Structure formats: structure tokens, C-alpha cells
């Protein structure tokens, strides 16, 4: 059954000049058929380099929107049009206006997990893999970090020279990973290193041996001489962790490290999306234009 869907996908992709990009949180069988798999930063960057005229995105809406904003001439199709990141909606334009009024020299630093509209009101975008590097380079002392306060606080703790204003957005998947669960997991696996995503709460991050984006977690475990790891992020990363490290052991720390939105993406959905090509990312031209500058600034600052 899977084999016939996979060959249908391969044929449609070729016929319609499509490249498939997938995030590490989608199911392993989807990662397996994708042309490129990575963290949010890698996927935004790779989207600017692929030659195909159509990008099919296996991820949540903000990822497809970023690909479209960076490549307005390409058609960007979502593998599942309802896969959305709740955190992307946890800040509004009014809040940004208020902070700009109170702190006229503020830099609005926007985690890519945000809507295109929010990006239009921001000075620069960041992802979990480059936020520290980018915020450090900004000339502004005042930083309004949106929408995720956990990533914001993690970065702020490393940049005492800056003054941060936080927003109260969060990822419900990472928030559900509890420090008590981490302690129990450490007791069960006393030799394991604990690797965490910076969207986890501060008390969980304090217990981590390493904090990084999805790709950084995978790279860290792969380069390490250790062979047991507790993983505090979404379960999708286990696919690549195990592909790259078949002899190492990986354990979740929480009860339910699943992003239901990422899991909406399926092989059947991809075949449908390729067949009909109708789940297209569409943004008003003005939004696209205004959201382009902060994303482009991220790509430039991250690569310097
Ligand atoms: P990465 O940038 O680490 O891939 O994270 C994206 C994300 O949605 C984390 O929840
Ligand atoms: Fe959004 Fe959290 Fe899912 Fe990442 S894991 S896409 S931040 S809900």
C-alpha cells in the first residue's frame, strides 16, 4: 500500500516539477520520501536554493509562508493545509505597537514560529538555531522577543548586556515536558545525556546537558561519544536520530511529546496535494513584501 503511494508521489513530483521539504517533526515515513529534511532555519534557507518551480511543504503553515515570502515566484503547496502552529498566533499587532511606543529604539525580534502578518511588523526573524547569534549582533539594547517567552528567556540569560521585553507565547508540546519527568527519566537512565529544545520551560532547560534546535540536537547526539540520550523535544526527531545512530539509545522524557499539527502530514495527504495542487500558500502582496525584509535579514545575519 505504502509502496504504491510512494511511487505515485515520485511520479507526480517529476511530472509537476516539485521538490518536497519536510521538518524533523513529521512522521518518519514522510521524512523518508522528502528531498530535504531539516530544522526551520535549514528549510527556510534551502527553499531559496532549490531549482524546482513548486515547493511542497511537509510542516506547519508558518514554514510554508516563509518559503513563499522568500520565493514569491514559486508555487508553495502545503501537504496539509490545516497543519498550523498555535504559538504562531500568540502575539498580536497591538502588543507590538504598544511596546514600540514605550521603547522607541526597540528591536522586535520575531521567532519564525509566527504568522506572516506578525513578521511584517518585526525587525528581524530568528529560529532556535540562530537566535543567540543574531540578537547578539543587533545594535539595539531593548529587545522585544516574540512570540515564545521560553526561547526568549533562554537567549536573554546569555546576553546580560541587553534589556529584554517578553511576550507570553509558548509551545504547548514543549510546555508539557515537566522537570519532574526529566528527573524521573534521569533516575531511570543515569548515564544518559539530556538534550532539550529551547522551547522547553526554564526548569527543564536547567536540567539539560545541551540545548539546541532540532538539527543541533541530532548533530550533538551524532558527534557524541556517549551512547544514551534523553530527548526533550517532539518525537519526530527520533527518526533521524536512529537513522544516523543505529547503535545509540534514545529515550523521551515526557508522556506525550507529540505535535498533533505536524502529525497531520501523511503520505496520502501528500499524494492528494500533488494531484490537486490546490493547498497553495497565498498571501496578499503587501504582506509578502513587508515580511520579506526580516526574513532576509535573518538569512544574512545567520550566514555572516
Ligand atoms: P526547529 O527550528 O528547532 O526545527 O524548531 C521548530 C519548532 O517548531 C519547534 O517546536
Ligand atoms: Fe508549534 Fe510546538 Fe508544534 Fe513546534 S512543536 S510546530 S512550536 S506547536
PDB file of N, CA and C in Angstrom, residues 12-55:
ATOM      1  N   UNK A  12       4.269  11.963  -9.608  1.00  0.00           N
ATOM      2  CA  UNK A  12       3.644  13.293  -9.638  1.00  0.00           C
ATOM      3  C   UNK A  12       4.677  14.405  -9.445  1.00  0.00           C
ATOM      4  N   UNK A  13       5.621  14.129  -8.574  1.00  0.00           N
ATOM      5  CA  UNK A  13       6.682  15.108  -8.293  1.00  0.00           C
ATOM      6  C   UNK A  13       7.457  15.441  -9.564  1.00  0.00           C
ATOM      7  N   UNK A  14       7.777  14.389 -10.308  1.00  0.00           N
ATOM      8  CA  UNK A  14       8.558  14.539 -11.531  1.00  0.00           C
ATOM      9  C   UNK A  14       7.744  15.289 -12.586  1.00  0.00           C
ATOM     10  N   UNK A  15       6.502  14.824 -12.763  1.00  0.00           N
ATOM     11  CA  UNK A  15       5.602  15.438 -13.762  1.00  0.00           C
ATOM     12  C   UNK A  15       5.408  16.919 -13.512  1.00  0.00           C
ATOM     13  N   UNK A  16       5.283  17.279 -12.211  1.00  0.00           N
ATOM     14  CA  UNK A  16       4.891  18.653 -11.881  1.00  0.00           C
ATOM     15  C   UNK A  16       6.048  19.523 -11.385  1.00  0.00           C
ATOM     16  N   UNK A  17       7.270  19.038 -11.503  1.00  0.00           N
ATOM     17  CA  UNK A  17       8.462  19.806 -11.129  1.00  0.00           C
ATOM     18  C   UNK A  17       8.409  20.281  -9.671  1.00  0.00           C
ATOM     19  N   UNK A  18       8.229  19.296  -8.772  1.00  0.00           N
ATOM     20  CA  UNK A  18       8.041  19.607  -7.350  1.00  0.00           C
ATOM     21  C   UNK A  18       9.224  19.114  -6.518  1.00  0.00           C
ATOM     22  N   UNK A  19       9.619  19.933  -5.519  1.00  0.00           N
ATOM     23  CA  UNK A  19      10.592  19.478  -4.521  1.00  0.00           C
ATOM     24  C   UNK A  19       9.853  19.381  -3.181  1.00  0.00           C
ATOM     25  N   UNK A  20      10.174  18.333  -2.412  1.00  0.00           N
ATOM     26  CA  UNK A  20       9.487  18.152  -1.119  1.00  0.00           C
ATOM     27  C   UNK A  20      10.421  18.502   0.036  1.00  0.00           C
ATOM     28  N   UNK A  21       9.989  19.467   0.855  1.00  0.00           N
ATOM     29  CA  UNK A  21      10.739  19.853   2.055  1.00  0.00           C
ATOM     30  C   UNK A  21       9.965  19.375   3.286  1.00  0.00           C
ATOM     31  N   UNK A  22      10.666  18.807   4.255  1.00  0.00           N
ATOM     32  CA  UNK A  22       9.972  18.292   5.450  1.00  0.00           C
ATOM     33  C   UNK A  22      10.717  18.674   6.722  1.00  0.00           C
ATOM     34  N   UNK A  23       9.941  18.969   7.764  1.00  0.00           N
ATOM     35  CA  UNK A  23      10.525  19.255   9.082  1.00  0.00           C
ATOM     36  C   UNK A  23      10.728  17.943   9.846  1.00  0.00           C
ATOM     37  N   UNK A  24      11.695  17.957  10.782  1.00  0.00           N
ATOM     38  CA  UNK A  24      12.004  16.761  11.579  1.00  0.00           C
ATOM     39  C   UNK A  24      10.853  16.266  12.447  1.00  0.00           C
ATOM     40  N   UNK A  25       9.801  17.053  12.627  1.00  0.00           N
ATOM     41  CA  UNK A  25       8.697  16.605  13.478  1.00  0.00           C
ATOM     42  C   UNK A  25       7.635  15.808  12.724  1.00  0.00           C
ATOM     43  N   UNK A  26       7.690  15.759  11.386  1.00  0.00           N
ATOM     44  CA  UNK A  26       6.672  14.962  10.683  1.00  0.00           C
ATOM     45  C   UNK A  26       7.058  13.479  10.802  1.00  0.00           C
ATOM     46  N   UNK A  27       6.110  12.591  10.507  1.00  0.00           N
ATOM     47  CA  UNK A  27       6.357  11.152  10.641  1.00  0.00           C
ATOM     48  C   UNK A  27       7.572  10.697   9.829  1.00  0.00           C
ATOM     49  N   UNK A  28       8.244   9.665  10.326  1.00  0.00           N
ATOM     50  CA  UNK A  28       9.423   9.123   9.654  1.00  0.00           C
ATOM     51  C   UNK A  28       9.173   8.744   8.204  1.00  0.00           C
ATOM     52  N   UNK A  29       7.979   8.179   7.921  1.00  0.00           N
ATOM     53  CA  UNK A  29       7.733   7.738   6.531  1.00  0.00           C
ATOM     54  C   UNK A  29       7.629   8.933   5.586  1.00  0.00           C
ATOM     55  N   UNK A  30       7.275  10.100   6.142  1.00  0.00           N
ATOM     56  CA  UNK A  30       7.241  11.319   5.322  1.00  0.00           C
ATOM     57  C   UNK A  30       8.670  11.859   5.154  1.00  0.00           C
ATOM     58  N   UNK A  31       9.427  11.859   6.251  1.00  0.00           N
ATOM     59  CA  UNK A  31      10.836  12.293   6.151  1.00  0.00           C
ATOM     60  C   UNK A  31      11.573  11.451   5.115  1.00  0.00           C
ATOM     61  N   UNK A  32      11.222  10.167   5.058  1.00  0.00           N
ATOM     62  CA  UNK A  32      11.906   9.229   4.152  1.00  0.00           C
ATOM     63  C   UNK A  32      11.732   9.610   2.679  1.00  0.00           C
ATOM     64  N   UNK A  33      10.565  10.137   2.315  1.00  0.00           N
ATOM     65  CA  UNK A  33      10.352  10.442   0.885  1.00  0.00           C
ATOM     66  C   UNK A  33      10.684  11.909   0.531  1.00  0.00           C
ATOM     67  N   UNK A  34      11.034  12.704   1.548  1.00  0.00           N
ATOM     68  CA  UNK A  34      11.310  14.127   1.276  1.00  0.00           C
ATOM     69  C   UNK A  34      12.671  14.300   0.608  1.00  0.00           C
ATOM     70  N   UNK A  35      12.800  15.383  -0.171  1.00  0.00           N
ATOM     71  CA  UNK A  35      14.097  15.674  -0.791  1.00  0.00           C
ATOM     72  C   UNK A  35      15.037  16.339   0.209  1.00  0.00           C
ATOM     73  N   UNK A  36      14.467  17.167   1.077  1.00  0.00           N
ATOM     74  CA  UNK A  36      15.266  17.853   2.102  1.00  0.00           C
ATOM     75  C   UNK A  36      14.505  17.775   3.427  1.00  0.00           C
ATOM     76  N   UNK A  37      15.222  17.428   4.494  1.00  0.00           N
ATOM     77  CA  UNK A  37      14.618  17.377   5.835  1.00  0.00           C
ATOM     78  C   UNK A  37      15.511  18.211   6.741  1.00  0.00           C
ATOM     79  N   UNK A  38      14.900  19.025   7.607  1.00  0.00           N
ATOM     80  CA  UNK A  38      15.753  19.822   8.482  1.00  0.00           C
ATOM     81  C   UNK A  38      14.988  20.594   9.527  1.00  0.00           C
ATOM     82  N   UNK A  39      15.719  21.503  10.210  1.00  0.00           N
ATOM     83  CA  UNK A  39      15.071  22.385  11.189  1.00  0.00           C
ATOM     84  C   UNK A  39      14.519  23.600  10.433  1.00  0.00           C
ATOM     85  N   UNK A  40      13.876  24.491  11.160  1.00  0.00           N
ATOM     86  CA  UNK A  40      13.198  25.619  10.497  1.00  0.00           C
ATOM     87  C   UNK A  40      14.178  26.497   9.724  1.00  0.00           C
ATOM     88  N   UNK A  41      15.366  26.709  10.290  1.00  0.00           N
ATOM     89  CA  UNK A  41      16.322  27.572   9.601  1.00  0.00           C
ATOM     90  C   UNK A  41      16.794  26.937   8.293  1.00  0.00           C
ATOM     91  N   UNK A  42      17.188  25.687   8.370  1.00  0.00           N
ATOM     92  CA  UNK A  42      17.678  24.981   7.185  1.00  0.00           C
ATOM     93  C   UNK A  42      16.620  24.988   6.079  1.00  0.00           C
ATOM     94  N   UNK A  43      15.370  24.739   6.470  1.00  0.00           N
ATOM     95  CA  UNK A  43      14.304  24.655   5.460  1.00  0.00           C
ATOM     96  C   UNK A  43      14.049  26.010   4.808  1.00  0.00           C
ATOM     97  N   UNK A  44      14.114  27.092   5.600  1.00  0.00           N
ATOM     98  CA  UNK A  44      13.920  28.437   5.022  1.00  0.00           C
ATOM     99  C   UNK A  44      15.053  28.728   4.041  1.00  0.00           C
ATOM    100  N   UNK A  45      16.258  28.342   4.424  1.00  0.00           N
ATOM    101  CA  UNK A  45      17.423  28.614   3.587  1.00  0.00           C
ATOM    102  C   UNK A  45      17.403  27.775   2.313  1.00  0.00           C
ATOM    103  N   UNK A  46      17.106  26.492   2.469  1.00  0.00           N
ATOM    104  CA  UNK A  46      17.122  25.591   1.318  1.00  0.00           C
ATOM    105  C   UNK A  46      16.024  25.985   0.315  1.00  0.00           C
ATOM    106  N   UNK A  47      14.927  26.527   0.835  1.00  0.00           N
ATOM    107  CA  UNK A  47      13.823  26.948  -0.052  1.00  0.00           C
ATOM    108  C   UNK A  47      14.282  28.025  -1.037  1.00  0.00           C
ATOM    109  N   UNK A  48      15.322  28.790  -0.672  1.00  0.00           N
ATOM    110  CA  UNK A  48      15.795  29.859  -1.574  1.00  0.00           C
ATOM    111  C   UNK A  48      16.763  29.303  -2.625  1.00  0.00           C
ATOM    112  N   UNK A  49      17.119  28.037  -2.510  1.00  0.00           N
ATOM    113  CA  UNK A  49      18.167  27.496  -3.401  1.00  0.00           C
ATOM    114  C   UNK A  49      17.683  26.422  -4.357  1.00  0.00           C
ATOM    115  N   UNK A  50      16.492  25.864  -4.128  1.00  0.00           N
ATOM    116  CA  UNK A  50      16.061  24.733  -4.963  1.00  0.00           C
ATOM    117  C   UNK A  50      15.621  25.218  -6.352  1.00  0.00           C
ATOM    118  N   UNK A  51      15.945  24.449  -7.395  1.00  0.00           N
ATOM    119  CA  UNK A  51      15.600  24.900  -8.742  1.00  0.00           C
ATOM    120  C   UNK A  51      14.152  24.626  -9.171  1.00  0.00           C
ATOM    121  N   UNK A  52      13.468  23.704  -8.510  1.00  0.00           N
ATOM    122  CA  UNK A  52      12.108  23.319  -8.936  1.00  0.00           C
ATOM    123  C   UNK A  52      11.147  24.512  -8.828  1.00  0.00           C
ATOM    124  N   UNK A  53      10.104  24.489  -9.663  1.00  0.00           N
ATOM    125  CA  UNK A  53       9.160  25.624  -9.666  1.00  0.00           C
ATOM    126  C   UNK A  53       8.097  25.499  -8.583  1.00  0.00           C
ATOM    127  N   UNK A  54       7.942  24.298  -8.000  1.00  0.00           N
ATOM    128  CA  UNK A  54       6.932  24.099  -6.947  1.00  0.00           C
ATOM    129  C   UNK A  54       7.598  23.504  -5.704  1.00  0.00           C
ATOM    130  N   UNK A  55       7.261  24.087  -4.538  1.00  0.00           N
ATOM    131  CA  UNK A  55       7.746  23.530  -3.260  1.00  0.00           C
ATOM    132  C   UNK A  55       6.552  22.916  -2.550  1.00  0.00           C
TER     133      UNK A  55
END
